[in-house]
Tab-separated table of C-alpha atoms in Angstrom:
chain	number	residue	atom	x	y	z
A	1	MET	CA	-0.076	-0.114	-0.129
A	2	MET	CA	1.227	3.355	-0.817
A	3	LYS	CA	1.824	6.136	1.896
A	4	LYS	CA	0.413	9.467	1.407
A	5	GLN	CA	3.859	11.040	0.795
A	6	ASP	CA	4.485	8.212	-1.948
A	7	ILE	CA	1.450	9.350	-3.585
A	8	GLY	CA	2.099	13.055	-3.261
A	9	LEU	CA	5.545	12.758	-4.873
A	10	PHE	CA	3.981	10.406	-7.535
A	11	ALA	CA	1.402	12.557	-8.474
A	12	ALA	CA	3.982	15.970	-8.411
A	13	ILE	CA	6.272	13.818	-10.715
A	14	LEU	CA	3.292	13.217	-13.144
A	15	ILE	CA	2.183	16.686	-13.285
A	16	LEU	CA	5.421	17.874	-13.871
A	17	LEU	CA	6.152	15.391	-16.871
A	18	CYS	CA	2.620	16.213	-18.332
A	19	GLY	CA	3.538	20.006	-18.023
A	20	CYS	CA	6.868	19.490	-19.668
A	21	SER	CA	7.111	18.986	-22.980
A	22	LEU	CA	10.051	18.490	-25.549
A	23	LYS	CA	10.234	20.702	-28.471
A	24	LEU	CA	12.698	19.336	-30.993
A	25	VAL	CA	11.203	21.224	-34.169
A	26	ASP	CA	10.213	25.094	-34.238
A	27	THR	CA	6.525	25.515	-35.491
A	28	TYR	CA	5.795	26.310	-39.033
A	29	ASP	CA	6.245	29.867	-40.241
A	30	GLN	CA	4.107	31.778	-42.801
A	31	GLN	CA	6.749	34.367	-43.644
A	32	THR	CA	9.891	31.532	-44.311
A	33	VAL	CA	7.436	30.043	-46.955
A	34	MET	CA	6.718	33.643	-48.590
A	35	GLU	CA	10.162	34.579	-48.622
A	36	LEU	CA	10.900	31.074	-50.015
A	37	GLN	CA	8.704	31.325	-52.997
A	38	THR	CA	9.507	34.982	-53.512
A	39	ILE	CA	13.282	33.784	-53.663
A	40	GLU	CA	12.131	31.022	-55.810
A	41	GLN	CA	10.059	33.338	-58.089
A	42	ASN	CA	13.181	35.583	-58.482
A	43	ILE	CA	15.629	32.882	-59.756
A	44	GLU	CA	13.137	31.608	-62.105
A	45	ARG	CA	12.876	35.308	-63.493
A	46	LEU	CA	16.203	35.944	-63.747
A	47	TYR	CA	17.399	32.467	-65.543
A	48	LEU	CA	14.482	32.901	-67.921
A	49	ASN	CA	15.814	36.264	-68.724
A	50	ILE	CA	19.141	35.306	-69.196
A	51	GLN	CA	17.814	32.255	-71.671
A	52	MET	CA	15.716	34.764	-73.472
A	53	GLN	CA	19.361	35.880	-74.831
A	54	LYS	CA	21.712	34.685	-77.230
A	55	GLU	CA	24.379	33.100	-75.413
A	56	LYS	CA	26.923	35.204	-76.223
A	57	GLU	CA	25.127	38.255	-74.967
A	58	ARG	CA	24.444	36.559	-71.483
A	59	GLN	CA	27.315	38.455	-69.732
A	60	TYR	CA	27.279	38.402	-65.823
A	61	GLN	CA	27.531	42.103	-65.940
A	62	LEU	CA	24.206	42.663	-67.355
A	63	TYR	CA	22.401	40.705	-64.486
A	64	THR	CA	24.526	41.653	-61.559
A	65	LYS	CA	21.569	43.575	-60.019
A	66	GLN	CA	19.167	40.538	-60.288
A	67	TYR	CA	21.901	38.353	-58.851
A	68	ILE	CA	22.392	40.806	-55.857
A	69	ASP	CA	19.087	41.397	-55.319
A	70	ILE	CA	18.466	37.512	-54.720
A	71	ASP	CA	21.962	37.005	-52.698
A	72	ILE	CA	20.510	39.480	-50.250
A	73	ASN	CA	16.969	37.748	-49.898
A	74	ILE	CA	18.683	34.537	-49.353
A	75	ARG	CA	21.202	36.133	-46.781
A	76	ALA	CA	17.874	37.560	-44.963
A	77	LEU	CA	16.272	34.067	-45.372
A	78	GLU	CA	19.287	32.765	-43.736
A	79	ARG	CA	19.410	34.976	-40.712
A	80	ARG	CA	16.101	34.386	-40.074
A	81	GLN	CA	16.360	31.095	-39.624
A	82	ALA	CA	19.441	31.309	-37.295
A	83	ARG	CA	17.441	33.158	-35.108
A	84	ARG	CA	14.471	30.633	-34.908
A	85	GLU	CA	15.023	27.813	-31.892
A	86	ASN	CA	15.175	24.434	-32.689
A	87	ASN	CA	15.373	25.200	-36.319
A	88	GLN	CA	18.739	23.641	-37.175
A	89	GLU	CA	17.528	21.568	-40.329
A	90	THR	CA	16.112	24.588	-41.898
A	91	LEU	CA	19.163	26.347	-41.329
A	92	GLU	CA	21.268	24.047	-42.718
A	93	GLN	CA	19.412	23.940	-45.759
A	94	THR	CA	19.301	27.428	-46.120
A	95	GLN	CA	22.861	27.871	-45.857
A	96	ILE	CA	23.126	25.177	-48.406
A	97	LEU	CA	20.892	27.696	-50.516
A	98	ALA	CA	23.326	30.544	-49.948
A	99	GLN	CA	26.438	28.536	-50.691
A	100	LEU	CA	25.208	27.315	-53.944
A	101	TRP	CA	23.997	30.643	-54.776
A	102	GLN	CA	27.239	32.287	-54.223
A	103	GLN	CA	29.107	29.528	-56.128
A	104	ASP	CA	26.637	29.870	-59.115
A	105	MET	CA	27.026	33.635	-59.430
A	106	LYS	CA	30.909	33.499	-59.033
A	107	ALA	CA	31.032	30.848	-61.861
A	108	HIS	CA	28.654	33.067	-64.198
A	109	GLN	CA	31.003	35.750	-63.317
A	110	ARG	CA	33.942	34.214	-63.996
A	111	LYS	CA	32.852	32.658	-67.336
A	112	ASP	CA	30.880	35.347	-68.320
A	113	VAL	CA	28.367	33.676	-70.159
A	114	LEU	CA	25.689	30.645	-69.166
A	115	SER	CA	24.757	27.774	-71.560
A	116	ASP	CA	21.020	26.455	-72.185
A	117	PHE	CA	22.212	23.359	-70.291
A	118	LEU	CA	23.364	25.339	-67.243
A	119	ILE	CA	20.792	27.331	-66.886
A	120	LYS	CA	18.306	24.284	-67.088
A	121	ARG	CA	20.472	22.831	-64.475
A	122	ARG	CA	20.518	25.356	-61.929
A	123	GLN	CA	16.369	25.978	-62.347
A	124	GLU	CA	15.936	22.478	-61.353
A	125	GLN	CA	18.337	22.046	-58.679
A	126	TYR	CA	17.110	25.457	-57.096
A	127	ARG	CA	13.379	24.026	-57.525
A	128	GLN	CA	14.676	20.847	-55.890
A	129	LEU	CA	16.357	22.568	-52.884
A	130	ILE	CA	13.567	25.321	-52.617
A	131	ASP	CA	10.865	22.445	-52.316
A	132	THR	CA	13.048	20.558	-50.091
A	133	ILE	CA	12.991	23.611	-47.584
A	134	LEU	CA	9.510	24.222	-48.042
A	135	ARG	CA	8.353	20.445	-47.507
A	136	GLY	CA	10.321	20.818	-43.999
A	137	GLU	CA	8.693	23.978	-43.496
A	138	PHE	CA	5.060	22.588	-44.084
A	139	ALA	CA	5.853	19.302	-42.144
A	140	LYS	CA	5.735	21.842	-39.190
A	141	ARG	CA	2.116	22.508	-39.149
């Protein structure tokens, strides 16, 4: 038979356990979704604009402003993810997006032109990466 002290201790532990919840993932964030969709649209717009030109007329200099604007949006998204608690996976994916963007921007600057093949490959890689980040955010609902 349990003593009154044991019942009280058991009740206190039970209340404590029920009151404590372990939060491993941050909650869904609509602003993150909206920012990702805007970045995705801007990337698509950039590559479609480049693709409309003849290959020899696709110099980086003509698209510098668009590249930088997208870079600014990606960096802002990355900082936002870093500020959110329990958000390590989304932060890491956003950091990959930022690194990939920097890499592709510098590659275009170095080569000064982009082939249709590279444009299509980059469009697909950004779609896949952004879709992955979005799916992760939607899973937090």
